[in-house]
Every structure is written in structure tokens, then in C-alpha cells.
Amino acid sequence: MNAPLRVARCAIVCAGLLGLGVQAEVPPPGRLLASNCFQCHGTNGKGPGFDTIAGKSPDEIYKKLREFAAGKEGSGIMARHAMGYTDPQMRAISSWLSTQR
Amino acid sequence: MQRRKFLHHGSSLLLAAQPFLAWADDDRSKKRRIQRESEGAVNSTAPNPNPTANAKAKSRVIVIGGGMAGATVAKYLRLWGDAVDVVLIERRTSYTSNIMSSLVLTGQRSLASLNYGYDNLLNAYGVQVLIDDVTDIDPLAVRVKLASGTQLTADRIVLAPGIDFDPVPGLGASDRMPHAWSAGPQTALLARQLAAMPDNGVVVLTIPKTPYRCPPGPYERACLLADWMRQRKPRSKLLVLDANMDIVTEKDNFTKAFLGLHGGMIEYYNNAEVTEVDPSTMSLVTRAGTFHNASVVNLIPRQRAGALVARTGLANATEGRFAAVNVLNYASTLAPRIHVIGDASATTQPKAGHIANQEAKVCADAIIRSLAGLAPDPAPVTNSACYSTITMRSASWLTAVFQYDPVSSTMQAVPAGSAASVGWNGDNYEQMAIWFKALMADSFA
């Protein structure tokens, strides 16, 4: 009695997983956060606008963000913007942007 | 490159099948769909998580409204969710930017330079664009009816209809008091009226009660017009009638500009809500008194979400003016599969194009996750940024970063990441043009 049931349950579970698999486009970490940069630096960090920020090393982008947030790059709009993020958020933004070319 | 080419090709196929019934209820052509997806499997450089995916129909999202919010959500649903079909429904064949449109009044920009079409959304991202009018939305069946008679069903609908204006008692159909707050013919009309005004004219600009579209907008327009009048109509005056108790944003800069730089030109009245107007005598009755014989009146009425929101029964916030939403995914609090973004939703964020663009990205990301059976990002971040013209050659700036607060379930401005410039200068004016170009490209290209 039990064995066929288990098979049936497995079939349902597998079908369910497959169903999910069909549209499983799990957003990469940091992408949505980094999209806050796109309005000024272009979609995916490049394009018309301010400096291209795509494709630099994660350390380089993170260091720059920290400098802005610490006020070492003046008190302009980008400095204020950088001050709005937590340290882990800056790391996530930097590492996602570094994957873009 | 290859992917873009493919999308263009696939979309052309669908568009060629006018009158666009690929989505009408469930009579979509499976054959065409499968053909398109198998091409995708060959040409696409994107990794395919599961080879059996092509056998299953894609998810569908309908976006209503092709402004800043609508264009951005359509673009990002396709950019981030290749397994999502997106149709954008918009009445007009192109969008005219409200941002920068006050510069049309001073002759510094043309309306044509503020026009954005939808070709890029189709060609680069495969967004299907329908020029049509939505007459009815069934929020439970997730179905829309169009003026052309077409019916479309989807997995989700994103409403981005922008704002509508309250009727002003006495105004009727007169064109003598344009709002010019939805860029287009009214902007051109107001520009003509200003240009034709005699040198000793009185211009009235009214500011509605909050929340309205672009909080600094009316104040920056006042500053810009005052500078233009000083050069072109130096004996004129500008009366600013503000329905609010005080300047609602960037108070330091606008106070300094109104009292100092433009002190000889601007008279500012607070708590001056307009209750009635008479275009034949160019009069306005306000809570701060009655003003007669204005030469030009820029009457910006109080605002509410685009009519479709109330018609769908979703205007359940701000005294029935705007739609309450969950800011993790911008779903209506009344209809979980209908999302409302941009100026039409009621949130703690300003109603403006830059942040509408970011709300659209949060919404697109959450929809893609939801269609994959995942919860939305639990800690979304948005940002608002803009420049305000203080003169015809100088500007200030205003910016804010918003973080999700799980206690209040709202987006809260981070104090350290929210500020205005101290004063204004020509560099900001130059940067404003770069910001605008980038923002429009991120939304429409």
C-alpha cells in the first residue's frame, strides 16, 4: 500500500520541482541593490551618463564607495548617496558590478 | 548581441500577427511560441536552467502606462526575466518627459527634445508595445479589456498610469489657466502665454496640496520663471500661491532664492489653496484672499492616481486618491496580482521620475521571483535624486536613499543619505543634463 503512494508523492514533488525549474531565474545577489546606480551610471553600470562603473574590480568599487561615504570625495550628490548604504550593501553592490562588462 | 537580434526577430513575428491576439485569453498560438523558444535555445547566450523549459508557456505580465515607471518595469522584466512575456499598453505613441519641461517655458528646450518612443523597448528587449486604451481591469481574473475590443489575460498586471488632476471649480474647459504639469500641449500653451505677456504683467503659479508629482517642481519652476522674467519682462511680478503651510521640500534653497535672489520678482503666499477660479476675469479665489486680473495663470491642481486605479477599486489610500501597496513588491493591498508603481501608488517616497524608475526595478525583481515561486527581496533599497533650476543657468540638487523598515513595512529615508545641496551653481546645471540623459536611457533605451 505504501510503496505506490510514495512513488506518487515523489512524482508530484518532482513535477513541482520541474515546474519551478522552468522559470527559476533566481536574481543574483546584489543586482537589485546595484540597480540604484543605473539611473546615473547607465543600465548595468555603463552607458550615457556619469562614469562607467561596470567591470572594475570589486575592491576598487568598494574602496571608492567608502571614500564617498567618508566625505573624502567632497559633499556632492554622490557622497550623500553613498552614505545611504550599509557596509554589506556596498560590498554586494561592488561585487555584482564587477561581474558586468 | 545575438540575444538582442533574436528578441527583435521574435517580437517582429508577434507584432506582425496583428491584431495582436497572441495573448487574447488563451487562444495564443502555441506553434509560434514554441518556434520562437526553440530559436531562443539555439541563439540565446543566456544559460538555460532547464532544457525542458521550452515546452512550457512563458509567464505573462501586462504593463499599463508607458511613462517613467511603466517603461522601466517593462524593460527590466525582460532584461532580468527572459522567461517572461511583457506587453506594454499605452495610449500615446511616445512619452513626453515632465522632467526638464519647465525649460520649455523659458525657451531653453523644445518639447520635441523631451520625446521618448518605445522602439528600443521592443527592439532591444522584446517588449510588445500596444497603442491602445484600457477600458476595464478585472483584478481577480487578471484580465484587461481594451478600447479596440481586445481582451488580454496575464499572470500579473503592473499599473503605472501616473496622475490625474482634480477639477477646479469655475475652470470648465477654459485653456486660459494651463497646468503644464503633464508635459505636452499645455506646456506649449503656457510658453506662448508667457511670451505674449506684456512687460508689466502678473504671473500666478499655484502649488497644490501634497502629495503631488515632483515636490520641488513648482518651486524650481517659480525660480526659473522669475529669472526669465527679470531678463525678458523686468517690470513683471510672479505670485506663488502655495496650498501648503510652508515650502514642502528643499526649504533652505527655495527660501533663499524666493527672498534673496528673486526677492524683487516673487511674492510667496502660503496656505493659499485655490477654491475657485474665473478665467474670464483671470481671477483666483484662495484661502489667502482673492487675486484679480492676472496676465498668465499656471494653475497646478490637486492630484490623484490615474483614473484607472480608482475604476479598478484600488484607490484605497490618501483619502481615496492613491493605491496602497506592499513596498516589497508594489502589489496592491487589495489585489495581490495587480501591482501599482510610480506616482499612482501611496508610499513614503516622493512622486517623481527617478524614484519611479527604482520602484519599477524593485517591482520587476519581485515579480520575477514570485513567478519562480520565490519571496521578494526582504530589504529593498530605492533612491531619489533630482536637480532644481534656481536660475536659467544654475541649479541645486536633492537626493535621498530609502531603506525598507520591517517594523513599519515602509521605505524610510536614511538621514545620512538624504540631503540637498547648500546653495546652487552652474556645475549642478551642467550635471543636471547628464543625469537626465542617463535616467531617460535607463528607462527607455
XYZ file of C-alpha atoms in Angstrom:
546
model
C 0.000 0.000 0.000
C 2.777 2.353 0.965
C 5.152 1.950 -1.922
C 2.877 3.158 -4.745
C 1.853 6.124 -2.614
C 5.461 7.074 -2.086
C 6.094 6.843 -5.797
C 3.087 9.005 -6.478
C 4.230 11.562 -3.925
C 7.671 11.608 -5.432
C 6.172 12.180 -8.851
C 4.257 15.147 -7.537
C 7.310 16.572 -5.804
C 9.458 16.055 -8.894
C 6.858 17.639 -11.135
C 6.687 20.518 -8.720
C 10.427 20.995 -8.809
C 10.471 20.795 -12.566
C 7.680 23.310 -12.685
C 9.726 25.670 -10.591
C 12.817 24.913 -12.650
C 11.062 26.151 -15.730
C 11.058 29.720 -14.537
C 13.706 29.580 -11.856
C 15.530 32.772 -12.677
C 16.887 33.438 -9.240
C 18.129 37.029 -9.221
C 21.865 37.174 -8.458
C 22.675 38.797 -5.118
C 23.473 42.488 -5.349
C 21.811 43.073 -8.712
C 18.691 44.814 -7.436
C 20.763 46.876 -4.990
C 23.248 47.844 -7.721
C 20.399 48.890 -9.995
C 20.184 52.021 -7.821
C 23.354 53.114 -9.643
C 21.879 52.734 -13.123
C 19.838 55.954 -13.246
C 23.070 57.973 -13.280
C 25.732 55.475 -14.442
C 23.768 53.616 -17.099
C 21.985 50.270 -17.219
C 24.345 47.636 -15.751
C 26.773 50.426 -14.845
C 27.647 51.664 -18.313
C 26.042 53.907 -20.883
C 25.282 57.574 -21.305
C 25.702 59.443 -18.054
C 28.312 59.711 -15.324
C 31.431 57.479 -15.021
C 31.228 53.862 -16.136
C 31.293 51.682 -13.032
C 30.874 48.255 -14.636
C 33.740 45.810 -14.872
C 36.058 47.276 -12.274
C 37.372 45.018 -9.535
C 35.090 44.633 -6.512
C 37.793 46.124 -4.265
C 38.162 49.190 -6.453
C 34.425 49.916 -6.488
C 34.066 49.221 -2.768
C 37.016 51.473 -1.913
C 35.545 54.293 -3.996
C 32.144 53.928 -2.349
C 33.770 54.016 1.106
C 35.662 57.168 0.163
C 32.498 58.873 -0.989
C 30.659 57.780 2.164
C 33.509 59.072 4.352
C 33.321 62.508 2.724
C 36.757 62.195 1.111
C 35.295 62.990 -2.298
C 33.574 66.204 -1.264
C 29.990 66.717 -0.203
C 28.221 66.373 -3.527
C 25.243 64.273 -4.534
C 27.308 61.053 -4.872
C 28.768 61.462 -1.371
C 25.306 61.762 0.123
C 24.079 58.862 -1.961
C 26.918 56.610 -0.747
C 26.106 57.499 2.865
C 22.704 55.843 2.428
C 24.080 52.291 2.217
C 25.293 49.869 4.881
C 28.745 48.324 4.577
C 27.395 44.885 3.500
C 25.248 46.626 0.886
C 28.313 48.418 -0.522
C 30.114 45.075 -0.740
C 27.156 43.446 -2.516
C 26.888 46.340 -4.980
C 30.634 46.240 -5.692
C 30.777 42.540 -6.244
C 27.779 42.493 -8.621
C 29.069 45.485 -10.626
C 32.436 43.761 -11.024
C 30.708 40.919 -12.901
C 29.488 43.329 -15.600
C 31.466 44.056 -18.736
C 24.251 40.918 -29.499
C 22.835 37.628 -30.588
C 20.194 37.701 -27.932
C 19.113 41.174 -28.919
C 18.849 40.214 -32.515
C 16.764 37.224 -31.615
C 14.408 39.239 -29.472
C 13.912 41.718 -32.233
C 13.146 38.932 -34.629
C 10.791 37.144 -32.271
C 8.934 40.300 -31.415
C 8.531 41.245 -35.019
C 6.894 37.896 -35.576
C 4.439 38.587 -32.831
C 3.809 42.142 -33.924
C 3.305 41.001 -37.483
C 0.442 38.881 -36.211
C -1.794 41.922 -35.685
C -4.409 42.465 -34.442
C -2.265 41.157 -31.681
C -4.295 38.315 -30.396
C -1.327 36.243 -29.350
C -2.373 36.922 -25.786
C -6.120 37.142 -26.110
C -7.436 34.880 -23.394
C -5.970 31.528 -24.160
C -6.041 31.473 -27.902
C -2.329 32.183 -28.085
C -0.546 30.373 -30.830
C 1.431 27.571 -29.257
C 3.114 26.825 -32.530
C 4.580 30.283 -32.865
C 5.576 30.306 -29.231
C 7.413 27.002 -29.456
C 9.107 28.005 -32.662
C 10.260 31.206 -31.044
C 11.565 29.460 -27.982
C 13.439 26.806 -29.883
C 15.179 29.575 -31.806
C 15.967 31.033 -28.448
C 17.575 27.803 -27.325
C 19.880 27.902 -30.320
C 20.698 31.592 -30.392
C 20.468 32.741 -26.839
C 23.699 33.172 -24.946
C 21.763 33.167 -21.679
C 22.118 29.960 -19.684
C 19.049 27.792 -19.821
C 18.430 26.363 -16.354
C 16.333 23.502 -17.636
C 16.162 22.127 -21.151
C 12.504 21.187 -20.737
C 11.647 24.843 -20.169
C 10.879 25.395 -23.823
C 7.924 23.067 -23.653
C 6.168 25.286 -21.147
C 4.476 28.583 -21.903
C 6.165 31.704 -20.618
C 4.672 33.794 -17.855
C 2.917 36.935 -18.964
C 2.924 40.411 -17.484
C 0.817 43.316 -18.730
C 2.173 46.800 -18.022
C -0.305 49.667 -18.309
C 1.216 53.095 -18.910
C 4.439 53.982 -20.721
C 5.856 56.741 -18.521
C 8.959 56.556 -16.338
C 7.635 53.742 -14.131
C 5.887 51.728 -16.853
C 8.719 51.860 -19.399
C 11.281 50.889 -16.749
C 9.309 47.941 -15.370
C 8.669 46.629 -18.896
C 12.363 46.897 -19.777
C 13.622 45.282 -16.592
C 11.065 42.452 -16.619
C 12.547 41.446 -19.984
C 16.175 42.238 -19.111
C 16.039 40.249 -15.883
C 13.365 37.697 -16.706
C 13.856 36.052 -20.052
C 11.020 33.640 -19.270
C 8.519 36.489 -19.025
C 6.485 37.870 -21.909
C 5.711 41.558 -21.440
C 3.136 43.680 -23.203
C 3.135 47.425 -22.577
C -0.167 49.180 -23.209
C -0.031 52.944 -23.744
C -2.454 55.434 -25.293
C 0.151 57.591 -26.988
C 2.841 56.598 -29.441
C 5.539 58.355 -27.407
C 6.204 59.776 -23.961
C 6.973 63.439 -23.271
C 9.208 63.904 -20.247
C 7.911 66.074 -17.438
C 11.453 66.318 -16.138
C 13.124 69.334 -17.822
C 9.779 70.513 -19.249
C 9.836 73.826 -17.330
C 12.791 74.727 -19.575
C 10.333 74.709 -22.498
C 8.591 77.665 -20.822
C 11.789 79.722 -20.949
C 12.612 78.614 -24.490
C 15.696 76.682 -23.352
C 14.425 73.298 -24.581
C 11.958 72.167 -27.207
C 9.118 69.790 -26.419
C 10.404 67.565 -29.224
C 13.686 67.147 -27.337
C 11.703 65.604 -24.461
C 10.047 62.912 -26.587
C 10.794 59.231 -25.994
C 9.426 56.462 -28.186
C 9.028 52.768 -27.453
C 11.120 51.312 -30.296
C 14.051 50.491 -28.019
C 11.865 48.575 -25.595
C 10.693 46.433 -28.495
C 13.929 46.105 -30.440
C 16.405 45.699 -27.605
C 14.290 43.901 -25.026
C 11.351 42.302 -26.822
C 8.660 44.273 -25.014
C 5.464 44.077 -27.044
C 4.010 47.568 -27.284
C 0.299 48.075 -27.863
C -1.011 51.561 -28.564
C -4.477 51.221 -27.117
C -6.630 52.354 -24.205
C -7.501 50.126 -21.260
C -11.223 50.354 -20.565
C -11.541 47.762 -17.832
C -9.380 45.681 -15.495
C -10.588 42.559 -13.705
C -8.196 42.429 -10.734
C -9.167 38.883 -9.731
C -9.098 37.285 -13.168
C -6.017 39.425 -14.002
C -7.599 40.449 -17.278
C -7.810 43.720 -19.180
C -10.223 44.933 -21.840
C -9.005 47.401 -24.423
C -10.876 50.065 -26.355
C -10.061 48.159 -29.542
C -12.067 45.213 -28.209
C -9.055 43.019 -27.442
C -9.005 41.140 -24.146
C -5.761 40.065 -22.543
C -5.095 37.832 -19.562
C -1.823 37.594 -17.681
C -0.123 36.280 -14.566
C 0.420 39.808 -13.295
C -0.631 43.341 -14.207
C 1.503 46.376 -13.408
C -0.419 49.647 -13.287
C 1.637 52.765 -13.967
C -0.956 55.332 -15.031
C 0.648 58.366 -13.375
C -1.607 61.111 -12.083
C -4.895 62.810 -12.900
C -5.920 66.327 -11.870
C -8.838 67.353 -9.667
C -11.364 69.560 -11.442
C -11.064 73.203 -10.316
C -14.424 74.937 -9.665
C -15.024 77.612 -12.305
C -12.310 76.474 -14.716
C -14.542 74.433 -17.002
C -12.952 73.743 -20.369
C -11.060 77.038 -20.453
C -7.484 76.928 -21.710
C -6.588 80.228 -20.036
C -5.131 78.602 -16.900
C -2.996 75.647 -18.043
C -1.351 73.326 -15.516
C 1.528 72.340 -17.824
C 2.178 69.640 -15.212
C 1.832 66.812 -17.682
C 4.242 67.811 -20.412
C 2.696 68.278 -23.839
C 0.249 70.716 -25.443
C -0.338 72.515 -22.128
C 3.390 73.181 -21.818
C 3.465 74.748 -25.276
C 0.324 76.750 -24.476
C 1.775 78.167 -21.253
C 5.024 79.023 -23.060
C 3.047 81.009 -25.664
C 1.029 82.803 -22.988
C 4.204 83.791 -21.135
C 5.909 85.012 -24.302
C 2.851 87.092 -25.258
C 2.521 88.693 -21.825
C 3.156 92.472 -21.550
C 6.219 93.589 -19.616
C 4.231 94.751 -16.591
C 2.284 91.500 -16.337
C 1.373 89.444 -13.284
C 2.056 85.727 -13.484
C 0.377 83.431 -10.946
C 1.724 79.953 -10.216
C -0.310 77.769 -7.857
C 1.072 74.833 -5.860
C -1.372 72.087 -4.832
C -1.611 70.303 -1.519
C 0.766 67.377 -1.098
C 1.119 64.680 -2.255
C 1.624 65.866 -5.822
C 4.017 64.932 -8.635
C 7.604 66.194 -8.186
C 7.705 68.006 -4.820
C 10.427 70.564 -5.740
C 8.994 71.028 -9.244
C 6.678 74.021 -8.730
C 9.310 75.877 -6.670
C 12.028 75.305 -9.264
C 9.602 76.442 -11.970
C 8.912 79.613 -9.969
C 12.653 80.302 -9.690
C 13.250 79.623 -13.368
C 10.346 81.853 -14.455
C 11.466 84.641 -12.105
C 14.931 84.597 -13.700
C 13.443 84.565 -17.200
C 11.061 87.423 -16.330
C 13.880 89.506 -14.871
C 15.624 89.286 -18.241
C 12.619 89.423 -20.583
C 9.817 91.149 -18.661
C 11.646 93.032 -15.892
C 8.588 95.027 -14.758
C 6.506 91.878 -14.182
C 5.701 90.010 -10.981
C 5.313 86.348 -10.075
C 2.791 85.408 -7.380
C 3.350 81.938 -5.939
C 0.177 80.673 -4.249
C 1.059 77.604 -2.184
C -1.799 75.466 -0.797
C 0.633 74.088 1.782
C 1.558 75.703 5.096
C 5.186 76.034 4.039
C 7.637 75.234 1.243
C 7.380 71.439 1.127
C 10.948 70.485 0.212
C 14.473 71.897 -0.191
C 13.326 74.693 2.078
C 16.713 76.367 2.605
C 17.454 76.795 -1.082
C 13.979 77.873 -2.149
C 13.577 80.272 0.789
C 16.933 81.889 -0.050
C 16.020 82.089 -3.728
C 12.499 83.448 -3.163
C 13.541 86.063 -0.591
C 17.026 86.907 -1.847
C 17.894 86.255 -5.481
C 14.322 86.564 -6.780
C 13.023 88.789 -3.965
C 12.201 91.628 -6.338
C 10.192 89.361 -8.603
C 8.441 86.725 -6.450
C 5.703 87.215 -3.881
C 5.111 83.988 -1.956
C 1.812 83.193 -0.178
C 1.480 80.071 1.989
C -1.819 78.412 2.987
C -3.309 79.789 -0.230
C -5.286 76.839 -1.566
C -7.283 77.736 -4.669
C -11.022 77.167 -4.111
C -12.451 78.706 -7.300
C -11.285 80.469 -10.439
C -12.825 82.698 -13.119
C -10.887 82.516 -16.384
C -12.925 85.373 -17.923
C -11.517 87.849 -15.374
C -8.342 85.806 -14.730
C -9.236 85.675 -11.027
C -8.462 83.129 -8.347
C -10.256 82.758 -5.033
C -7.893 81.309 -2.419
C -7.739 80.817 1.340
C -5.245 83.704 1.417
C -7.543 86.107 -0.463
C -8.741 86.760 -3.989
C -6.398 87.704 -6.819
C -7.765 89.507 -9.911
C -6.535 90.384 -13.381
C -3.607 88.021 -13.649
C -1.885 88.105 -17.026
C -0.905 84.439 -17.003
C -2.056 81.721 -14.604
C -0.205 78.424 -14.253
C -2.842 76.546 -12.266
C -1.496 73.229 -10.948
C -4.495 71.392 -9.463
C -4.531 68.804 -6.710
C -3.706 65.302 -7.900
C -4.796 61.692 -7.649
C -3.774 58.418 -9.266
C -4.673 57.947 -12.928
C -8.411 57.187 -13.216
C -7.849 53.510 -13.948
C -6.719 52.944 -10.345
C -9.991 54.162 -8.832
C -12.030 52.473 -11.566
C -10.399 49.169 -10.625
C -11.278 49.820 -6.972
C -7.663 50.094 -5.864
C -7.535 53.749 -4.709
C -7.633 52.818 -1.037
C -5.098 55.287 0.423
C -4.664 59.059 0.870
C -8.418 59.688 1.128
C -9.120 57.542 -1.899
C -6.596 59.336 -4.103
C -3.816 56.762 -4.472
C -3.259 52.999 -4.210
C -1.901 51.404 -1.047
C 0.839 48.912 -1.933
C 3.255 46.498 -0.295
C 6.609 48.179 -0.971
C 8.412 44.818 -1.112
C 6.741 44.096 -4.456
C 4.324 47.018 -5.106
C 1.322 44.672 -5.099
C -1.947 46.414 -4.304
C -3.040 45.690 -0.735
C -6.414 44.728 -2.248
C -5.345 42.628 -5.239
C -2.150 40.567 -4.866
C -1.530 40.082 -8.591
C -2.041 43.748 -9.510
C 0.966 45.973 -8.865
C 0.890 49.779 -8.768
C 4.114 51.752 -9.230
C 5.197 55.348 -9.728
C 3.093 58.404 -8.956
C -0.155 56.380 -8.694
C 0.888 54.482 -5.559
C 0.802 55.779 -1.996
C 4.179 55.276 -0.314
C 6.519 57.333 1.871
C 8.616 58.004 -1.244
C 8.212 61.122 -3.397
C 6.209 61.037 -6.611
C 8.896 61.610 -9.227
C 10.506 60.005 -12.249
C 13.877 58.998 -10.790
C 12.381 57.062 -7.877
C 9.575 55.688 -10.073
C 12.371 54.099 -12.119
C 13.723 52.400 -8.980
C 10.266 51.331 -7.743
C 9.852 49.727 -11.168
C 13.077 47.728 -10.703
C 12.013 46.530 -7.237
C 8.648 45.531 -8.707
C 10.203 43.743 -11.708
C 12.614 41.826 -9.467
C 9.784 40.810 -7.103
C 7.540 39.659 -9.971
C 10.325 37.558 -11.476
C 10.985 35.991 -8.080
C 7.287 35.418 -7.484
C 6.818 33.696 -10.853
C 9.685 31.389 -9.832
C 7.972 30.647 -6.536
C 10.317 32.870 -4.512
C 9.627 35.596 -1.931
C 10.586 39.192 -2.748
C 13.901 40.675 -1.626
C 13.230 41.337 2.079
C 15.344 44.520 2.197
C 14.846 46.626 -0.933
C 16.591 49.978 -1.328
C 15.424 52.838 -3.529
C 16.777 56.287 -4.225
C 15.500 59.632 -5.357
C 17.630 62.294 -6.972
C 16.961 65.457 -8.879
C 18.291 68.863 -9.771
C 16.265 72.062 -9.418
C 16.812 75.076 -11.635
C 17.306 78.168 -9.473
C 18.138 80.359 -12.468
C 18.344 79.748 -16.213
C 21.999 78.703 -15.751
C 22.287 77.325 -12.219
C 20.761 74.504 -10.221
C 20.625 72.904 -6.784
C 20.234 69.184 -6.058
C 18.216 66.976 -3.750
C 18.788 63.300 -3.031
C 17.544 60.548 -0.712
C 18.231 56.851 -0.140
C 15.308 54.806 1.195
C 15.728 51.530 3.094
C 12.922 49.111 3.917
C 11.834 49.267 7.562
C 10.319 45.910 8.549
C 8.673 47.359 11.677
C 6.518 49.879 9.825
C 6.598 47.997 6.486
C 7.534 51.270 4.789
C 10.505 52.719 2.917
C 12.338 55.114 5.223
C 14.764 57.833 4.115
C 18.220 57.284 5.624
C 19.117 60.614 7.279
C 22.830 60.463 6.322
C 21.942 59.607 2.726
C 19.341 62.339 2.289
C 20.205 65.971 1.698
C 20.050 68.986 -0.548
C 22.951 70.998 -1.917
C 23.992 74.052 0.054
C 23.081 76.687 -2.484
C 23.230 76.357 -6.252
C 25.750 76.745 -9.070
C 26.476 76.331 -12.749
C 28.202 72.955 -12.319
C 24.976 71.464 -10.981
C 23.173 72.854 -14.014
C 25.629 71.041 -16.298
C 25.308 67.829 -14.270
C 21.523 68.054 -14.479
C 21.742 67.461 -18.235
C 23.970 64.384 -17.736
C 21.643 62.983 -15.054
C 18.609 63.500 -17.269
C 20.213 61.788 -20.247
C 21.278 58.814 -18.115
C 17.918 58.484 -16.369
C 15.972 58.543 -19.620
C 18.316 55.974 -21.179
C 17.932 53.678 -18.169
C 14.149 53.943 -18.538
C 13.593 53.942 -22.303
C 16.745 52.610 -24.001
